[in-house]
């Protein structure tokens, strides 16, 4: 049975095509899968589980229906959706997995990550990440009004676009020493991540053995997933 890995869908009511493609995937090919892994940034922003009542995202029911059919749905937080909590998990049937996470995918021990922690040359971003992952910061944020939280999420997004545009290309990509260290610590020769929006399949040597790093693409212009089965790994288009 196949396993699908997806990342960086950045679902947003402003881009209904991505949501449509995702729902079609959940109601179609995903049904035949043993499991799907969502590696973060499922939505453009998530300001708390009360978004379930206010925005009523269409994909929530489709995720729940899929989990009811027996396909396991594993969800890793990214830098846009780290405030998805217990209510979101209940409403969708998703099970959270930590970042990093090691799993056997069709016989190959594989490290799954969102990817932002690998961008260790981006010191400004890593400082921001530490702040927003602090439980005290999150508690204070969740106590703000819905309108204030949305305004803060939008301004963080604008700030991130500005930051990305200002940095040299290499700063915004993963650092190879960080990749090597993460793979070494996990004892793997295969890493799958998203976040950088630079899809690719990189092969290199790690401590004298062949290793690979597969980077998932984002869903801003196209929709894609990684399909893994006994035959191997393929990128598939979903739109
Ligand atoms: Mn990200």
PDB file of N, CA and C in Angstrom, residues 2-51:
ATOM      1  N   UNK A   2       0.384   2.249  -0.646  1.00  0.00           N
ATOM      2  CA  UNK A   2       1.179   3.479  -0.785  1.00  0.00           C
ATOM      3  C   UNK A   2       1.054   4.380   0.447  1.00  0.00           C
ATOM      4  N   UNK A   3       2.058   5.196   0.611  1.00  0.00           N
ATOM      5  CA  UNK A   3       2.030   6.264   1.603  1.00  0.00           C
ATOM      6  C   UNK A   3       2.245   7.571   0.845  1.00  0.00           C
ATOM      7  N   UNK A   4       1.512   8.595   1.216  1.00  0.00           N
ATOM      8  CA  UNK A   4       1.685   9.900   0.588  1.00  0.00           C
ATOM      9  C   UNK A   4       2.274  10.880   1.591  1.00  0.00           C
ATOM     10  N   UNK A   5       3.183  11.722   1.119  1.00  0.00           N
ATOM     11  CA  UNK A   5       3.745  12.770   1.960  1.00  0.00           C
ATOM     12  C   UNK A   5       3.515  14.113   1.262  1.00  0.00           C
ATOM     13  N   UNK A   6       2.936  15.061   1.990  1.00  0.00           N
ATOM     14  CA  UNK A   6       2.599  16.381   1.438  1.00  0.00           C
ATOM     15  C   UNK A   6       3.118  17.442   2.396  1.00  0.00           C
ATOM     16  N   UNK A   7       3.368  18.631   1.863  1.00  0.00           N
ATOM     17  CA  UNK A   7       3.833  19.708   2.723  1.00  0.00           C
ATOM     18  C   UNK A   7       3.495  21.053   2.099  1.00  0.00           C
ATOM     19  N   UNK A   8       3.451  22.070   2.925  1.00  0.00           N
ATOM     20  CA  UNK A   8       3.366  23.455   2.450  1.00  0.00           C
ATOM     21  C   UNK A   8       2.200  23.704   1.493  1.00  0.00           C
ATOM     22  N   UNK A   9       1.028  23.201   1.868  1.00  0.00           N
ATOM     23  CA  UNK A   9      -0.164  23.456   1.047  1.00  0.00           C
ATOM     24  C   UNK A   9      -0.584  24.923   1.188  1.00  0.00           C
ATOM     25  N   UNK A  10      -0.328  25.510   2.341  1.00  0.00           N
ATOM     26  CA  UNK A  10      -0.667  26.911   2.601  1.00  0.00           C
ATOM     27  C   UNK A  10      -2.112  27.207   2.223  1.00  0.00           C
ATOM     28  N   UNK A  11      -3.015  26.316   2.595  1.00  0.00           N
ATOM     29  CA  UNK A  11      -4.426  26.481   2.237  1.00  0.00           C
ATOM     30  C   UNK A  11      -4.950  27.803   2.782  1.00  0.00           C
ATOM     31  N   UNK A  12      -5.747  28.450   1.937  1.00  0.00           N
ATOM     32  CA  UNK A  12      -6.184  29.805   2.237  1.00  0.00           C
ATOM     33  C   UNK A  12      -7.448  30.033   1.420  1.00  0.00           C
ATOM     34  N   UNK A  13      -8.519  30.547   2.045  1.00  0.00           N
ATOM     35  CA  UNK A  13      -9.759  30.780   1.286  1.00  0.00           C
ATOM     36  C   UNK A  13      -9.540  31.665   0.046  1.00  0.00           C
ATOM     37  N   UNK A  14      -8.463  32.455   0.063  1.00  0.00           N
ATOM     38  CA  UNK A  14      -8.179  33.319  -1.103  1.00  0.00           C
ATOM     39  C   UNK A  14      -7.720  32.511  -2.317  1.00  0.00           C
ATOM     40  N   UNK A  15      -7.288  31.248  -2.090  1.00  0.00           N
ATOM     41  CA  UNK A  15      -6.828  30.406  -3.200  1.00  0.00           C
ATOM     42  C   UNK A  15      -7.611  29.100  -3.190  1.00  0.00           C
ATOM     43  N   UNK A  16      -8.906  29.144  -3.576  1.00  0.00           N
ATOM     44  CA  UNK A  16      -9.764  27.956  -3.462  1.00  0.00           C
ATOM     45  C   UNK A  16      -9.271  26.765  -4.291  1.00  0.00           C
ATOM     46  N   UNK A  17      -8.480  27.013  -5.335  1.00  0.00           N
ATOM     47  CA  UNK A  17      -7.987  25.904  -6.184  1.00  0.00           C
ATOM     48  C   UNK A  17      -7.190  24.879  -5.376  1.00  0.00           C
ATOM     49  N   UNK A  18      -6.357  25.365  -4.433  1.00  0.00           N
ATOM     50  CA  UNK A  18      -5.537  24.446  -3.625  1.00  0.00           C
ATOM     51  C   UNK A  18      -6.429  23.605  -2.723  1.00  0.00           C
ATOM     52  N   UNK A  19      -7.421  24.256  -2.103  1.00  0.00           N
ATOM     53  CA  UNK A  19      -8.336  23.512  -1.233  1.00  0.00           C
ATOM     54  C   UNK A  19      -9.098  22.474  -2.047  1.00  0.00           C
ATOM     55  N   UNK A  20      -9.557  22.864  -3.243  1.00  0.00           N
ATOM     56  CA  UNK A  20     -10.286  21.919  -4.106  1.00  0.00           C
ATOM     57  C   UNK A  20      -9.411  20.716  -4.440  1.00  0.00           C
ATOM     58  N   UNK A  21      -8.143  20.981  -4.789  1.00  0.00           N
ATOM     59  CA  UNK A  21      -7.224  19.896  -5.153  1.00  0.00           C
ATOM     60  C   UNK A  21      -6.982  18.981  -3.954  1.00  0.00           C
ATOM     61  N   UNK A  22      -6.881  19.586  -2.766  1.00  0.00           N
ATOM     62  CA  UNK A  22      -6.624  18.792  -1.560  1.00  0.00           C
ATOM     63  C   UNK A  22      -7.832  17.912  -1.226  1.00  0.00           C
ATOM     64  N   UNK A  23      -9.024  18.498  -1.283  1.00  0.00           N
ATOM     65  CA  UNK A  23     -10.247  17.733  -0.978  1.00  0.00           C
ATOM     66  C   UNK A  23     -10.422  16.591  -1.987  1.00  0.00           C
ATOM     67  N   UNK A  24     -10.126  16.885  -3.261  1.00  0.00           N
ATOM     68  CA  UNK A  24     -10.212  15.846  -4.308  1.00  0.00           C
ATOM     69  C   UNK A  24      -9.229  14.708  -4.013  1.00  0.00           C
ATOM     70  N   UNK A  25      -8.045  15.086  -3.566  1.00  0.00           N
ATOM     71  CA  UNK A  25      -7.027  14.084  -3.192  1.00  0.00           C
ATOM     72  C   UNK A  25      -7.507  13.237  -2.008  1.00  0.00           C
ATOM     73  N   UNK A  26      -8.071  13.911  -0.988  1.00  0.00           N
ATOM     74  CA  UNK A  26      -8.520  13.195   0.218  1.00  0.00           C
ATOM     75  C   UNK A  26      -9.676  12.247  -0.099  1.00  0.00           C
ATOM     76  N   UNK A  27     -10.529  12.661  -1.039  1.00  0.00           N
ATOM     77  CA  UNK A  27     -11.687  11.828  -1.382  1.00  0.00           C
ATOM     78  C   UNK A  27     -11.352  10.819  -2.478  1.00  0.00           C
ATOM     79  N   UNK A  28     -10.142  10.937  -3.060  1.00  0.00           N
ATOM     80  CA  UNK A  28      -9.720  10.047  -4.153  1.00  0.00           C
ATOM     81  C   UNK A  28      -8.530   9.179  -3.775  1.00  0.00           C
ATOM     82  N   UNK A  29      -7.349   9.496  -4.335  1.00  0.00           N
ATOM     83  CA  UNK A  29      -6.164   8.632  -4.163  1.00  0.00           C
ATOM     84  C   UNK A  29      -5.813   8.322  -2.708  1.00  0.00           C
ATOM     85  N   UNK A  30      -6.074   9.257  -1.791  1.00  0.00           N
ATOM     86  CA  UNK A  30      -5.685   9.040  -0.388  1.00  0.00           C
ATOM     87  C   UNK A  30      -6.435   7.872   0.249  1.00  0.00           C
ATOM     88  N   UNK A  31      -7.613   7.559  -0.299  1.00  0.00           N
ATOM     89  CA  UNK A  31      -8.423   6.464   0.273  1.00  0.00           C
ATOM     90  C   UNK A  31      -7.735   5.112   0.146  1.00  0.00           C
ATOM     91  N   UNK A  32      -6.914   4.972  -0.897  1.00  0.00           N
ATOM     92  CA  UNK A  32      -6.226   3.694  -1.117  1.00  0.00           C
ATOM     93  C   UNK A  32      -4.900   3.637  -0.372  1.00  0.00           C
ATOM     94  N   UNK A  33      -4.568   4.696   0.359  1.00  0.00           N
ATOM     95  CA  UNK A  33      -3.262   4.761   1.027  1.00  0.00           C
ATOM     96  C   UNK A  33      -3.340   4.189   2.438  1.00  0.00           C
ATOM     97  N   UNK A  34      -2.209   3.673   2.900  1.00  0.00           N
ATOM     98  CA  UNK A  34      -2.124   3.211   4.284  1.00  0.00           C
ATOM     99  C   UNK A  34      -2.074   4.428   5.210  1.00  0.00           C
ATOM    100  N   UNK A  35      -1.337   5.438   4.767  1.00  0.00           N
ATOM    101  CA  UNK A  35      -1.152   6.615   5.623  1.00  0.00           C
ATOM    102  C   UNK A  35      -0.821   7.827   4.775  1.00  0.00           C
ATOM    103  N   UNK A  36      -1.180   9.003   5.275  1.00  0.00           N
ATOM    104  CA  UNK A  36      -0.659  10.227   4.674  1.00  0.00           C
ATOM    105  C   UNK A  36       0.039  11.042   5.771  1.00  0.00           C
ATOM    106  N   UNK A  37       1.120  11.670   5.373  1.00  0.00           N
ATOM    107  CA  UNK A  37       1.907  12.506   6.266  1.00  0.00           C
ATOM    108  C   UNK A  37       1.836  13.944   5.762  1.00  0.00           C
ATOM    109  N   UNK A  38       1.413  14.844   6.631  1.00  0.00           N
ATOM    110  CA  UNK A  38       1.344  16.267   6.291  1.00  0.00           C
ATOM    111  C   UNK A  38       2.467  16.942   7.087  1.00  0.00           C
ATOM    112  N   UNK A  39       3.475  17.457   6.349  1.00  0.00           N
ATOM    113  CA  UNK A  39       4.695  17.911   7.023  1.00  0.00           C
ATOM    114  C   UNK A  39       4.734  19.406   7.307  1.00  0.00           C
ATOM    115  N   UNK A  40       3.582  19.977   7.616  1.00  0.00           N
ATOM    116  CA  UNK A  40       3.590  21.363   8.086  1.00  0.00           C
ATOM    117  C   UNK A  40       3.166  22.387   7.058  1.00  0.00           C
ATOM    118  N   UNK A  41       2.716  23.533   7.555  1.00  0.00           N
ATOM    119  CA  UNK A  41       2.184  24.616   6.739  1.00  0.00           C
ATOM    120  C   UNK A  41       1.026  24.114   5.870  1.00  0.00           C
ATOM    121  N   UNK A  42       0.147  23.371   6.508  1.00  0.00           N
ATOM    122  CA  UNK A  42      -1.081  22.913   5.841  1.00  0.00           C
ATOM    123  C   UNK A  42      -1.920  24.127   5.440  1.00  0.00           C
ATOM    124  N   UNK A  43      -1.923  25.144   6.290  1.00  0.00           N
ATOM    125  CA  UNK A  43      -2.691  26.362   6.007  1.00  0.00           C
ATOM    126  C   UNK A  43      -1.756  27.577   5.990  1.00  0.00           C
ATOM    127  N   UNK A  44      -2.239  28.646   5.406  1.00  0.00           N
ATOM    128  CA  UNK A  44      -1.440  29.872   5.321  1.00  0.00           C
ATOM    129  C   UNK A  44      -1.196  30.457   6.714  1.00  0.00           C
ATOM    130  N   UNK A  45      -2.224  30.417   7.558  1.00  0.00           N
ATOM    131  CA  UNK A  45      -2.011  30.742   8.965  1.00  0.00           C
ATOM    132  C   UNK A  45      -3.119  30.134   9.808  1.00  0.00           C
ATOM    133  N   UNK A  46      -2.774  29.859  11.064  1.00  0.00           N
ATOM    134  CA  UNK A  46      -3.737  29.266  11.998  1.00  0.00           C
ATOM    135  C   UNK A  46      -3.565  29.985  13.325  1.00  0.00           C
ATOM    136  N   UNK A  47      -4.592  30.692  13.759  1.00  0.00           N
ATOM    137  CA  UNK A  47      -4.443  31.553  14.944  1.00  0.00           C
ATOM    138  C   UNK A  47      -5.093  30.941  16.182  1.00  0.00           C
ATOM    139  N   UNK A  48      -5.490  29.694  16.096  1.00  0.00           N
ATOM    140  CA  UNK A  48      -6.121  29.033  17.247  1.00  0.00           C
ATOM    141  C   UNK A  48      -7.271  28.167  16.750  1.00  0.00           C
ATOM    142  N   UNK A  49      -7.656  27.166  17.532  1.00  0.00           N
ATOM    143  CA  UNK A  49      -8.662  26.209  17.068  1.00  0.00           C
ATOM    144  C   UNK A  49     -10.065  26.805  16.976  1.00  0.00           C
ATOM    145  N   UNK A  50     -10.264  28.042  17.480  1.00  0.00           N
ATOM    146  CA  UNK A  50     -11.574  28.670  17.267  1.00  0.00           C
ATOM    147  C   UNK A  50     -11.766  29.044  15.791  1.00  0.00           C
ATOM    148  N   UNK A  51     -10.695  28.938  14.983  1.00  0.00           N
ATOM    149  CA  UNK A  51     -10.850  29.119  13.532  1.00  0.00           C
ATOM    150  C   UNK A  51     -11.799  28.066  12.949  1.00  0.00           C
TER     151      UNK A  51
END
